[in-house]
Amino acid sequence: MTANAVKKQKPAISEPEVTPALAKTYGMKADEFERMEKILGRLPTYTELGIFSVMWSEHCSYKSSRLHLGKLPTKAPWVIQGPGENAGVIDIGDGQAAVFKMESHNHPSYIEPYQGAATGVGGIMRDVFTMGARPIANLNALRFGEPSHPKTRTLVAGVVAGIGGYGNCIGVPTVGGETNFHKSYNGNILVNAMTVGLADQDKIYYASGAGVGQPIVYVGSKTGRDGIHGATMASAEFTDGSKDNRPTVQVGDPFTEKLLIEACLELMQSDAIISIQDMGAAGLTSSAVEIASKGNIGVVLNLDEVPQREQNMTPYEIMLSESQERMLMILKPEHEAAARKIFEKWDLDFAVIGTTTDDQHLKLNMYGTCWCDIPVPPLVDQSPMYDRPSVPPVKPAAIDNSAFPSKDILGDLKKLLACPDLASKRWIWEQYDSLVMGETIFSPGISATQSRRAGDAALVKIEGKKKALAMSSDVTPRYCYADPYEGGKQAVAESWRNLTAVGAKPLAVTNNLNFGNPEKPEIMGQFIGCLEGMGEACRALDYPIVSGNVSLYNETSGTGILPTPTIGGVGLANDYAKTAGLGFVAEGESILLIGETKGHLGQSLFLREIYSKEEGSAPPVDLRAERTNGDLVRTMIEDGTITACHDVSDGGVLVALAEMAMAAGIGAQIESSDNSSGFWFGEDQARYIVTTTQPDLIITAAEIGGICVKRLGVTGGNTLTLQGAGSAKVAELVEKNESWLPRFMAGRS
């Protein structure tokens, strides 16, 4: 008698009649229903309808985006595995590989903030260790509604607690990310989670199966009824009744995930695994279909053998459950017994639930009945793909800077440092363990009161090596809204700059493409424009996209989010001792501005926070200048000429200077004949502020390369002093920067 024999009594299963009307409630259109019937040559069973509906959902099939994703650059000599697997893989030398991906858990996190965010972290970590990599770092990119919205504080608290609660228990450091606020996210927050892992190149595992008669093995947690229709829910707009979707949100258990990581990595040291796949969106359905499709094989599953934590589950429920911490494997038969011992040692379920066949069909048996017989190739190859109508957005006109002067430069600086987007996120990152594993060099948001350094990118050293991986997440949605093409370029360029600013060579990108309803031509126009800009920037910077996720239908009652194509960048520093943080390192060092300043105020935080206007054009991105300026900066960090470096982004030059001062507790005396708002707060691209003891060397090198460079002043003292504009104590700037978020979360602002 098997462990699950007590559940073998067939329950009274009453399934609804399968009709086009029923299929419509699952997001399947009439023509898609007809296509399904043609593939099967008959009406589907209820279980088959469920499988088609999730596999053809936006979340799983990318039916609105596949056409355009194929135009992105994905190859480079250092790319081992691009899009199409659980995660991307790049060569980082010494026979090692970095494995990484970013995914969204937007809808679940709005419905159930703690579990939605927690299971988002768990899911992306499984994508990485499924490939044979040990996760070494997590990042996240969070977008919430305006602080005055009644739900924002609760959502922030729940999401942050979920990320920290799951990641901290697993023992993987959360080393970076970003958190922003805007009214467009009032009804649809964004929770994008990224994991970076480390693997040996000869121990990379893929989802493709091979051979006939191989055992299909289920490992991990038991299957319950949580998360059913999660993929379908994530493929639709929110409505006022979306709170009723709470049962579609998965429930995570980080302690089980930790055991699963260790058991899988232990088994991966042997030669037992032919194929392995995480049970993510669509659960057992997607993992079984992936293995069958990529291996050109068939799969027969005996669902009686699936470990279940609830009584009388139906085949439909088992196949569509998105219970967490589960994996599907194809093993070499001779290793089955040894594999079982490993998982039992780690107190995890291990069950042989099926076998591979040569007929390329997915067949499901339970209670002595066949509930599903679907040919896999057409299920995958004939999934819908739409070339949806699109309308390019109307680009706003440029603004006249003279209409928006700064009447109090240092006063405006203080207002910017205290605004929700720029305010310190210490309240958030102190809830994350950024130092576990002991390899973190640069971690999030570190101020002068901390012993650790902050950098524009997180930096995690590789055990036993001099090298370190740099990583960041970046996007500026207001730019993408004003001009999707330039906004897409800027998101990639800022990611590239942030890696460069710590002295790392940018290698590759993962992304999370968050947009509204693609059936609206204006939203599709945003999507296409952003992708075109991203693609151009990735090609110009030799920065290919190796993995990613698309999250559409981020709307509530017809109101969509700002287009938010989050870029997760990964780079390599060959010697972590030759890197640069963003804080000033000593008094008496020269401060230089590298890159041309024209004073672009359109779509700037200055315009929004000081004048309450979201107007003007997005800043143009000169990709040649990005590459030229960045290559100079990186070279001079590596040779020790640059001692500190910070890219100029939100808030412009003065905010960047203030952040460098606050990170070190060291002031600066700044000399400038230009006290215009455009110079101090404009958000021109391709710029860095650097410190050095050898300014003439940098100036000469810049002039030879045709790069604009400007002396700004010198570090020292305890104030930030501007010629002709007064001074502000660094401690006061820190207090302004640090106070907003704790006050907000305590309900005092």
XYZ file of C-alpha atoms in Angstrom:
749
model
C 0.000 0.000 0.000
C 1.387 3.442 -0.977
C 1.438 6.440 1.294
C -1.507 7.930 -0.525
C -3.671 4.803 -0.589
C -6.099 6.202 1.976
C -7.199 8.724 -0.599
C -7.794 6.318 -3.462
C -11.530 6.067 -2.982
C -13.060 7.920 -5.915
C -15.052 10.898 -4.634
C -18.272 11.990 -6.190
C -16.934 14.385 -8.819
C -19.476 16.691 -10.396
C -17.824 18.760 -13.089
C -19.523 21.552 -15.019
C -20.431 21.116 -18.662
C -17.697 22.457 -20.909
C -19.059 25.237 -23.138
C -17.649 28.367 -24.809
C -19.437 30.389 -22.131
C -17.630 28.516 -19.350
C -14.323 28.877 -21.186
C -14.885 32.632 -21.425
C -15.001 32.868 -17.636
C -11.487 31.397 -17.662
C -10.244 34.063 -20.077
C -10.537 31.959 -23.238
C -11.968 33.701 -26.279
C -14.405 32.061 -28.718
C -11.789 31.548 -31.458
C -9.392 30.061 -28.918
C -12.085 27.615 -27.826
C -12.565 26.576 -31.451
C -8.813 26.099 -31.845
C -8.770 23.876 -28.760
C -11.629 21.750 -30.122
C -9.817 21.355 -33.446
C -6.621 20.224 -31.700
C -8.490 17.614 -29.673
C -10.985 16.653 -32.376
C -13.695 16.772 -29.698
C -14.997 18.778 -26.776
C -12.460 18.951 -23.968
C -13.023 17.485 -20.554
C -13.220 19.930 -17.681
C -9.634 19.102 -16.690
C -8.451 19.622 -20.269
C -10.237 22.978 -20.384
C -8.397 24.005 -17.244
C -5.058 22.987 -18.758
C -5.652 24.835 -22.023
C -6.930 27.936 -20.237
C -3.823 28.299 -18.058
C -1.317 27.335 -20.753
C -2.926 29.809 -23.142
C -3.275 32.542 -20.549
C -1.344 35.754 -20.966
C 0.794 34.834 -17.979
C 1.959 31.509 -19.417
C 1.769 31.926 -23.187
C 2.856 35.586 -23.613
C 0.294 35.764 -26.402
C 0.324 39.562 -26.613
C 4.079 39.964 -26.272
C 5.818 36.985 -27.953
C 5.828 38.630 -31.359
C 7.755 41.609 -30.036
C 10.008 39.859 -27.530
C 11.621 37.982 -30.388
C 13.170 41.253 -31.602
C 15.286 41.775 -28.487
C 19.034 40.981 -28.489
C 19.734 37.838 -26.482
C 23.161 36.599 -27.580
C 26.771 37.335 -26.731
C 29.915 35.206 -26.437
C 29.440 35.091 -22.650
C 25.774 34.031 -22.808
C 25.373 30.328 -22.023
C 21.573 30.260 -21.890
C 19.227 32.972 -23.033
C 15.433 33.270 -22.749
C 13.421 30.068 -22.847
C 14.639 28.309 -19.719
C 13.872 28.851 -16.053
C 16.625 31.486 -15.828
C 19.385 33.057 -17.898
C 22.989 31.870 -17.593
C 26.214 33.779 -18.319
C 29.898 32.869 -18.208
C 31.829 34.661 -15.442
C 35.117 32.804 -15.866
C 36.866 30.069 -13.873
C 34.304 27.528 -15.061
C 31.594 29.390 -13.149
C 28.284 30.854 -14.258
C 25.871 33.470 -12.953
C 22.242 32.364 -13.175
C 19.527 34.993 -12.758
C 15.996 36.064 -13.505
C 13.332 38.563 -12.438
C 9.605 37.863 -12.148
C 6.504 39.657 -10.965
C 3.984 38.824 -8.284
C 1.896 41.945 -8.743
C -1.710 40.827 -8.552
C -1.182 38.351 -5.685
C 0.675 40.998 -3.652
C -2.172 43.477 -3.991
C -4.741 40.878 -2.921
C -2.688 39.337 -0.094
C 0.457 41.462 0.429
C 2.425 39.206 2.769
C 1.908 35.883 0.996
C 1.926 37.449 -2.462
C 5.349 39.001 -1.925
C 6.726 36.022 0.002
C 5.780 33.491 -2.661
C 7.139 35.808 -5.332
C 10.536 35.574 -3.635
C 10.207 31.802 -3.249
C 9.200 31.319 -6.863
C 12.081 33.259 -8.357
C 14.588 31.443 -6.144
C 13.242 28.101 -7.386
C 13.715 29.259 -10.980
C 17.376 29.814 -10.202
C 18.249 26.732 -8.180
C 16.293 24.592 -10.640
C 19.122 25.403 -13.056
C 21.670 23.983 -10.614
C 22.694 27.309 -9.070
C 22.897 28.218 -5.416
C 21.084 31.528 -4.870
C 23.523 34.142 -3.526
C 21.478 37.350 -3.685
C 17.941 38.696 -3.953
C 16.772 42.083 -5.172
C 13.328 43.616 -5.534
C 11.656 46.504 -7.325
C 8.505 47.781 -5.603
C 5.919 50.298 -6.785
C 3.124 51.523 -4.542
C 0.338 54.061 -4.899
C 0.479 57.604 -3.592
C 1.120 57.813 0.151
C -2.244 59.481 0.772
C -4.154 56.477 -0.595
C -5.846 54.554 2.245
C -4.332 51.189 1.226
C -0.740 52.233 0.592
C 0.604 51.963 4.141
C -0.936 48.505 4.636
C 0.416 47.293 1.307
C 3.934 48.561 2.040
C 3.939 46.892 5.457
C 2.649 43.559 4.130
C 4.894 43.364 1.076
C 8.056 44.292 2.962
C 7.253 41.822 5.729
C 6.638 39.084 3.139
C 9.910 39.706 1.312
C 11.892 39.830 4.536
C 10.049 36.941 6.145
C 10.723 34.579 3.238
C 14.213 35.688 2.172
C 15.576 35.945 5.713
C 14.360 32.446 6.599
C 15.945 30.996 3.483
C 19.285 32.563 4.334
C 19.795 34.419 1.058
C 20.716 38.111 1.403
C 18.491 40.826 -0.028
C 21.118 43.224 -1.346
C 19.348 45.837 -3.433
C 16.283 47.177 -5.137
C 14.108 50.257 -5.402
C 10.833 51.524 -3.952
C 8.734 54.248 -5.548
C 5.282 55.777 -5.108
C 2.853 57.104 -7.728
C -0.897 57.432 -8.008
C -0.990 55.149 -11.069
C -0.214 52.206 -8.761
C -3.071 52.981 -6.332
C -5.077 49.991 -7.478
C -2.300 47.793 -8.838
C 1.033 47.679 -7.020
C 4.117 46.094 -8.551
C 6.281 43.529 -6.773
C 9.180 42.431 -8.996
C 11.609 39.932 -7.443
C 15.066 39.034 -8.769
C 17.462 36.274 -7.735
C 21.088 35.792 -8.730
C 22.719 32.410 -8.294
C 26.131 30.832 -8.789
C 26.763 27.516 -10.549
C 29.489 25.456 -12.132
C 29.175 25.557 -15.901
C 29.310 21.790 -16.149
C 26.429 21.454 -13.671
C 23.720 23.475 -15.412
C 20.337 21.746 -15.525
C 17.562 22.271 -18.066
C 13.887 21.397 -18.426
C 14.327 19.251 -21.537
C 13.547 15.594 -21.067
C 14.921 12.629 -22.981
C 14.223 8.967 -23.412
C 11.196 6.745 -22.948
C 10.231 4.858 -19.831
C 12.012 7.244 -17.459
C 10.431 7.873 -14.034
C 8.770 11.226 -13.437
C 9.276 12.263 -9.835
C 7.463 14.797 -7.674
C 9.455 16.312 -4.775
C 8.894 18.969 -2.122
C 5.686 19.972 -0.375
C 2.277 18.389 -0.692
C -0.338 19.710 -3.092
C -3.289 21.653 -1.740
C -6.027 23.813 -3.139
C -4.179 27.122 -2.782
C -3.290 29.102 -5.874
C -5.790 27.470 -8.243
C -6.335 29.857 -11.172
C -3.386 31.987 -10.062
C -2.055 32.261 -13.617
C -5.499 33.131 -14.941
C -5.976 35.789 -12.259
C -2.609 37.306 -13.153
C -3.768 37.601 -16.780
C -6.738 39.878 -16.140
C -7.496 43.379 -14.957
C -8.516 44.029 -11.403
C -12.053 45.048 -10.559
C -13.705 46.231 -7.378
C -14.383 42.583 -6.549
C -10.791 41.390 -6.897
C -10.524 40.816 -3.151
C -12.586 37.710 -3.864
C -9.488 36.305 -5.614
C -7.710 35.753 -2.302
C -7.935 31.920 -2.642
C -5.896 32.169 -5.861
C -2.887 33.464 -3.899
C -0.378 30.776 -2.952
C 0.842 30.178 0.598
C 4.584 29.891 1.059
C 6.780 28.034 3.540
C 10.381 29.312 3.468
C 11.641 26.593 5.785
C 10.508 23.919 3.332
C 12.050 25.902 0.472
C 15.397 25.904 2.282
C 15.216 22.126 2.632
C 14.241 21.821 -1.024
C 17.221 23.925 -2.130
C 19.659 21.793 -0.171
C 18.124 18.490 -1.291
C 18.082 19.499 -4.967
C 21.643 20.821 -4.901
C 22.807 17.633 -3.172
C 21.140 15.466 -5.807
C 22.646 17.658 -8.535
C 26.113 16.628 -7.414
C 25.305 13.155 -8.800
C 24.416 12.135 -12.329
C 20.815 11.308 -11.467
C 18.791 14.098 -13.080
C 17.798 14.080 -16.729
C 15.422 17.028 -16.487
C 14.083 19.291 -13.755
C 11.360 21.927 -13.647
C 9.940 24.169 -10.951
C 6.170 24.034 -10.393
C 5.466 27.750 -10.746
C 2.529 29.397 -12.490
C -0.015 26.736 -13.456
C 1.716 24.280 -11.137
C 1.994 20.665 -12.198
C 0.406 21.534 -15.541
C 3.128 23.898 -16.693
C 6.014 21.782 -15.382
C 4.727 18.603 -17.041
C 4.039 20.398 -20.332
C 7.469 22.111 -20.276
C 9.295 18.840 -19.745
C 7.296 17.074 -22.451
C 7.568 19.897 -24.977
C 11.279 20.592 -24.602
C 12.125 16.899 -24.600
C 9.803 15.976 -27.496
C 8.339 13.227 -25.342
C 5.011 12.197 -23.900
C 4.074 12.144 -20.241
C 1.683 9.844 -18.389
C 0.894 10.907 -14.826
C -0.878 8.841 -12.188
C -2.392 11.580 -10.047
C -3.294 9.098 -7.307
C 0.391 9.187 -6.381
C 0.662 12.978 -6.063
C 1.242 13.843 -2.380
C -1.838 15.741 -1.235
C -2.550 17.659 1.943
C -6.296 17.866 1.347
C -8.907 15.149 0.967
C -10.761 14.259 -2.206
C -8.899 16.519 -4.584
C -9.980 16.282 -8.206
C -7.617 15.965 -11.177
C -8.547 19.514 -12.133
C -7.497 20.817 -8.708
C -4.261 18.841 -8.602
C -3.158 19.981 -12.036
C -4.004 23.658 -11.506
C -2.896 24.028 -7.908
C -0.037 26.472 -7.410
C 1.010 25.183 -4.013
C 4.571 26.255 -3.363
C 7.913 24.525 -2.834
C 7.404 21.736 -5.399
C 9.559 20.395 -8.246
C 9.146 17.887 -11.062
C 12.066 15.746 -12.245
C 12.892 13.046 -14.714
C 15.468 10.728 -13.181
C 17.698 7.994 -14.478
C 15.984 4.828 -13.185
C 19.129 3.449 -11.584
C 19.354 6.560 -9.365
C 15.767 6.545 -8.120
C 16.484 4.821 -4.798
C 19.437 7.081 -3.973
C 17.412 10.174 -4.859
C 14.573 9.045 -2.612
C 16.984 8.699 0.308
C 18.219 12.278 -0.178
C 14.740 13.797 -0.117
C 13.601 11.657 2.780
C 16.739 12.760 4.677
C 15.624 16.365 4.195
C 12.078 15.434 5.301
C 10.515 16.158 1.901
C 7.950 14.245 -0.129
C 9.330 12.055 -2.911
C 6.880 10.262 -5.193
C 7.142 8.615 -8.592
C 3.987 9.935 -10.258
C 4.468 8.930 -13.872
C 6.662 7.931 -16.765
C 7.843 9.293 -20.087
C 6.441 7.955 -23.370
C 7.103 8.356 -27.069
C 3.652 9.598 -28.166
C 4.092 13.314 -27.182
C 0.769 13.304 -25.316
C -0.042 14.518 -21.822
C -2.193 11.814 -20.213
C -3.637 12.024 -16.720
C -5.053 9.056 -14.839
C -6.735 9.060 -11.436
C -9.252 6.861 -9.656
C -8.969 4.379 -12.517
C -10.141 6.945 -15.091
C -8.359 8.915 -17.818
C -9.174 12.609 -17.305
C -6.935 14.135 -19.940
C -5.307 13.169 -23.243
C -3.802 16.218 -24.958
C -1.231 16.232 -27.777
C 1.572 18.425 -26.408
C 3.060 19.941 -29.620
C -0.120 21.780 -30.689
C -0.876 22.750 -27.071
C 2.424 24.628 -27.103
C 3.027 25.498 -30.757
C -0.534 26.568 -31.548
C -0.996 28.718 -28.488
C -2.444 32.088 -29.497
C -0.089 34.849 -30.588
C -1.546 38.262 -31.315
C -0.248 41.237 -33.241
C -2.428 43.639 -31.323
C -3.233 47.082 -32.692
C -0.993 49.809 -31.354
C -0.939 53.572 -31.338
C 2.324 55.406 -30.620
C 1.869 57.798 -27.715
C 1.842 61.524 -28.390
C 5.080 62.857 -26.981
C 4.728 65.923 -24.775
C 6.437 69.117 -25.815
C 9.667 70.222 -24.186
C 9.338 72.706 -21.342
C 10.919 76.122 -20.968
C 13.325 75.910 -18.013
C 13.042 79.637 -17.378
C 9.449 79.078 -16.235
C 10.651 76.841 -13.417
C 13.449 78.562 -11.491
C 14.747 77.391 -8.150
C 14.062 80.223 -5.714
C 15.926 78.447 -2.907
C 18.396 75.856 -4.172
C 19.231 74.258 -0.838
C 15.629 74.488 0.321
C 14.522 72.660 -2.819
C 17.240 70.063 -2.222
C 15.865 69.359 1.250
C 12.347 68.973 -0.146
C 13.585 66.519 -2.766
C 15.566 64.444 -0.271
C 12.432 64.109 1.858
C 10.039 63.214 -0.987
C 8.716 59.620 -1.072
C 10.796 58.531 -4.064
C 14.138 59.859 -2.796
C 13.607 59.446 0.945
C 15.777 56.838 2.628
C 14.272 53.376 2.522
C 16.076 52.341 5.720
C 12.739 51.316 7.275
C 12.452 48.782 4.462
C 15.963 47.421 4.077
C 16.560 47.064 7.798
C 13.889 44.346 7.685
C 15.973 42.425 5.155
C 19.089 40.458 6.015
C 21.618 41.816 3.533
C 24.700 40.230 5.099
C 23.791 36.559 5.544
C 26.303 34.279 3.739
C 28.989 36.872 4.570
C 29.857 37.855 0.991
C 28.020 41.184 0.628
C 30.347 44.147 -0.048
C 27.909 46.889 -1.081
C 24.382 46.605 0.298
C 21.277 48.770 0.146
C 20.953 52.284 1.382
C 23.839 52.396 3.812
C 24.396 55.781 5.464
C 27.305 57.220 7.367
C 26.130 55.601 10.557
C 26.878 52.148 9.158
C 30.169 50.364 8.823
C 29.294 49.004 5.415
C 29.527 50.855 2.112
C 26.807 51.715 -0.338
C 27.223 51.635 -4.072
C 25.088 52.362 -7.102
C 24.865 48.595 -7.493
C 24.977 45.817 -4.944
C 28.242 43.923 -4.904
C 28.547 40.323 -3.730
C 31.911 38.612 -3.747
C 32.344 35.044 -4.924
C 33.673 32.788 -2.202
C 37.345 31.962 -2.618
C 37.826 34.393 -5.505
C 38.856 38.018 -5.962
C 35.918 38.632 -8.279
C 32.441 39.827 -7.350
C 29.045 40.081 -9.024
C 27.401 43.486 -9.281
C 23.631 43.746 -9.628
C 20.909 46.384 -9.729
C 17.288 46.991 -10.711
C 16.293 50.160 -12.537
C 13.540 51.927 -14.459
C 12.049 55.416 -14.507
C 8.340 54.946 -15.330
C 7.602 58.660 -15.783
C 10.107 58.729 -18.656
C 8.521 55.613 -20.192
C 5.095 57.253 -20.049
C 6.259 60.485 -21.661
C 8.313 58.739 -24.350
C 8.343 54.918 -24.295
C 11.257 54.697 -26.720
C 13.566 57.030 -24.785
C 12.283 55.606 -21.484
C 13.164 52.067 -22.578
C 16.650 53.212 -23.590
C 17.082 55.054 -20.297
C 16.097 52.057 -18.148
C 18.810 49.937 -19.766
C 21.346 52.776 -19.724
C 20.801 53.530 -16.033
C 21.243 49.871 -15.166
C 24.468 49.843 -17.192
C 25.649 53.031 -15.438
C 24.934 51.677 -11.969
C 27.054 48.585 -12.592
C 29.757 50.713 -14.181
C 29.752 53.145 -11.242
C 30.992 50.429 -8.864
C 33.684 49.356 -11.341
C 31.972 46.262 -12.752
C 31.677 45.334 -16.416
C 27.957 45.057 -17.304
C 27.277 41.649 -18.858
C 23.587 40.905 -19.218
C 20.023 41.855 -18.368
C 16.892 40.258 -17.019
C 13.692 42.257 -17.124
C 10.156 42.501 -15.851
C 7.850 44.228 -18.321
C 4.909 45.670 -16.360
C 2.173 47.300 -18.438
C -1.576 47.825 -18.530
C -4.180 46.177 -20.774
C -2.556 45.191 -24.110
C -5.946 45.153 -25.805
C -5.866 48.951 -25.651
C -3.866 50.299 -28.619
C -2.280 53.066 -26.550
C -0.961 50.522 -24.006
C 0.380 48.319 -26.787
C 2.036 51.414 -28.186
C 3.788 51.938 -24.864
C 4.904 48.308 -24.803
C 6.317 48.318 -28.331
C 8.026 51.672 -27.849
C 9.720 50.593 -24.629
C 10.937 47.352 -26.193
C 12.347 49.177 -29.197
C 14.283 51.503 -26.908
C 15.468 48.658 -24.687
C 16.622 46.657 -27.692
C 18.598 49.552 -29.153
C 20.300 50.251 -25.833
C 21.162 46.599 -25.212
C 22.732 46.314 -28.667
C 24.700 49.543 -28.326
C 26.029 48.605 -24.883
C 26.700 44.871 -25.563
C 24.245 44.105 -22.804
C 21.976 41.232 -23.946
C 18.698 40.178 -22.355
C 18.943 36.583 -21.123
C 15.719 36.126 -19.156
C 12.635 37.953 -18.021
C 8.926 38.145 -17.452
C 5.962 40.000 -18.907
C 3.179 41.229 -16.631
C 0.219 42.740 -18.459
C -3.295 43.781 -17.450
C -1.947 45.856 -14.567
C -5.103 47.895 -14.383
C -7.956 48.449 -11.967
C -11.356 49.439 -13.270
C -9.778 50.662 -16.502
C -6.991 52.732 -14.944
C -3.557 51.461 -15.905
C -0.144 51.833 -14.321
C 2.686 53.866 -15.757
C 4.648 51.650 -18.180
C 7.285 50.041 -15.968
C 9.842 47.854 -17.781
C 12.110 47.022 -14.840
C 15.687 46.166 -15.806
C 17.745 43.813 -13.656
C 21.409 44.120 -14.560
C 24.324 41.834 -13.676
C 27.997 42.630 -14.107
C 31.404 41.335 -13.041
C 34.194 42.997 -11.084
C 37.390 41.020 -11.583
C 38.822 42.305 -8.295
C 36.446 43.538 -5.628
C 39.315 45.506 -4.059
C 39.293 47.677 -7.202
C 35.712 48.906 -6.943
C 34.105 52.175 -5.860
C 31.293 53.066 -3.502
C 29.178 56.186 -3.780
C 30.198 57.879 -0.519
C 33.037 60.385 -0.315
C 36.068 58.556 1.098
C 38.247 61.403 2.419
C 38.523 65.155 2.810
C 40.431 67.238 0.304
C 39.593 65.204 -2.786
C 38.512 66.834 -6.029
C 34.930 66.392 -7.222
C 34.347 66.129 -10.972
C 31.212 65.886 -13.106
C 31.690 63.620 -16.120
C 29.223 63.984 -18.988
C 27.457 66.873 -20.650
C 24.868 68.916 -18.747
C 22.184 70.716 -20.732
C 19.758 71.090 -17.821
C 16.859 68.814 -18.858
C 13.955 69.477 -16.461
C 11.174 67.698 -18.362
C 9.684 64.811 -16.325
C 12.160 65.562 -13.525
C 11.519 65.021 -9.841
C 12.276 68.721 -9.344
C 9.365 69.623 -11.598
C 7.052 67.156 -9.879
C 7.977 67.848 -6.277
C 8.647 71.609 -6.376
C 6.102 72.688 -9.006
C 3.597 69.768 -8.795
C 3.830 69.216 -12.546
C 4.430 66.021 -14.507
C 5.193 67.639 -17.830
C 7.729 67.875 -20.603
C 9.736 65.452 -22.670
C 11.786 62.585 -21.299
C 15.545 63.214 -21.288
C 17.162 61.940 -24.502
C 19.664 59.101 -24.190
C 22.850 59.348 -26.242
C 24.012 55.736 -26.269
C 27.401 56.595 -27.743
C 28.014 58.997 -24.863
C 26.765 56.395 -22.374
C 29.314 53.898 -23.630
C 32.202 56.333 -23.960
C 31.676 57.999 -20.598
C 31.044 54.720 -18.811
C 34.105 53.000 -20.251
C 36.289 55.890 -19.039
C 34.783 55.766 -15.553
C 35.183 51.998 -15.257
C 38.797 52.076 -16.413
C 39.672 54.745 -13.888
C 37.943 52.937 -11.047
C 39.912 49.805 -11.878
C 43.243 51.661 -11.856
C 42.435 53.461 -8.608
C 42.205 56.975 -10.048
C 38.549 57.356 -9.072
C 37.931 56.925 -5.345
C 34.119 57.312 -5.245
C 31.515 57.334 -7.991
C 27.783 57.983 -8.281
C 25.707 58.199 -11.443
C 23.457 61.237 -11.830
C 19.813 60.236 -12.061
C 16.656 61.242 -10.126
C 17.031 64.764 -8.757
C 20.079 65.678 -10.799
C 23.562 66.810 -9.793
C 22.747 68.315 -6.417
C 20.840 65.282 -5.175
C 23.728 63.063 -6.291
C 26.210 65.247 -4.404
C 24.019 65.171 -1.299
C 23.740 61.387 -1.449
C 27.520 61.064 -1.678
C 27.939 63.361 1.317
C 25.258 61.600 3.386
C 26.742 58.176 2.670
C 30.063 59.281 4.140
C 29.256 61.986 6.672
C 31.696 64.230 4.782
C 30.696 67.573 3.319
C 31.838 69.423 0.230
C 32.509 72.935 -1.026
C 31.015 73.329 -4.463
C 31.924 76.095 -6.871
C 29.751 76.846 -9.846
C 28.914 79.948 -11.819
C 25.644 78.304 -12.911
C 22.958 78.360 -10.211
C 20.069 77.513 -12.541
C 17.498 74.872 -11.678
C 18.470 73.015 -14.849
C 22.103 72.682 -13.796
C 21.432 71.557 -10.238
C 18.261 69.478 -10.739
C 18.132 68.568 -14.439
C 18.194 64.863 -15.250
C 20.465 64.708 -18.310
C 21.780 61.193 -18.889
C 25.270 59.657 -19.277
C 26.668 61.530 -16.259
C 28.706 60.553 -13.206
C 30.062 62.447 -10.228
C 33.471 61.153 -9.176
C 36.073 61.998 -6.556
C 39.805 61.746 -7.063
C 43.211 62.851 -5.856
C 44.359 63.097 -9.480
C 41.874 65.420 -11.188
C 44.227 66.472 -13.987
C 44.690 62.852 -15.029
C 40.935 62.354 -15.406
C 40.432 65.703 -17.139
C 43.162 64.948 -19.657
C 41.794 61.462 -20.378
C 38.286 62.881 -20.792
C 39.436 65.603 -23.157
C 41.296 63.056 -25.285
C 38.104 60.984 -25.489
C 35.936 63.989 -26.319
C 34.101 63.692 -23.005
C 32.739 66.706 -21.145
C 34.180 67.089 -17.656
C 33.642 69.857 -15.105
C 35.327 70.631 -11.771
C 32.669 70.955 -9.101
C 34.690 71.464 -5.936
C 36.391 69.608 -3.122
C 35.315 67.287 -0.317
C 35.622 68.276 3.332
C 33.909 69.684 6.396
C 30.465 68.854 7.691
C 28.392 70.996 5.349
C 27.386 70.950 1.710
C 28.270 74.469 0.630
C 27.283 75.997 -2.711
C 28.967 79.117 -3.983
C 26.417 81.925 -3.890
C 23.628 79.740 -2.450
C 24.659 79.047 1.149
C 25.293 75.804 2.986
C 23.457 72.949 4.680
C 24.808 70.645 7.365
C 25.194 67.085 6.172
C 23.541 65.894 9.393
C 20.483 68.003 8.573
C 20.288 66.493 5.093
C 20.477 63.016 6.627
C 17.657 63.868 9.038
C 15.457 65.147 6.181
C 16.222 62.064 4.113
C 15.721 59.538 6.895
C 12.557 60.874 8.539
C 9.803 60.568 5.938
C 9.289 56.802 5.660
C 9.311 55.974 9.416
C 6.845 58.826 9.998
C 4.650 57.615 7.156
C 4.607 54.018 8.378
C 3.806 55.221 11.885
C 0.844 57.210 10.527
C 2.410 60.589 11.339
C 2.650 61.979 7.840
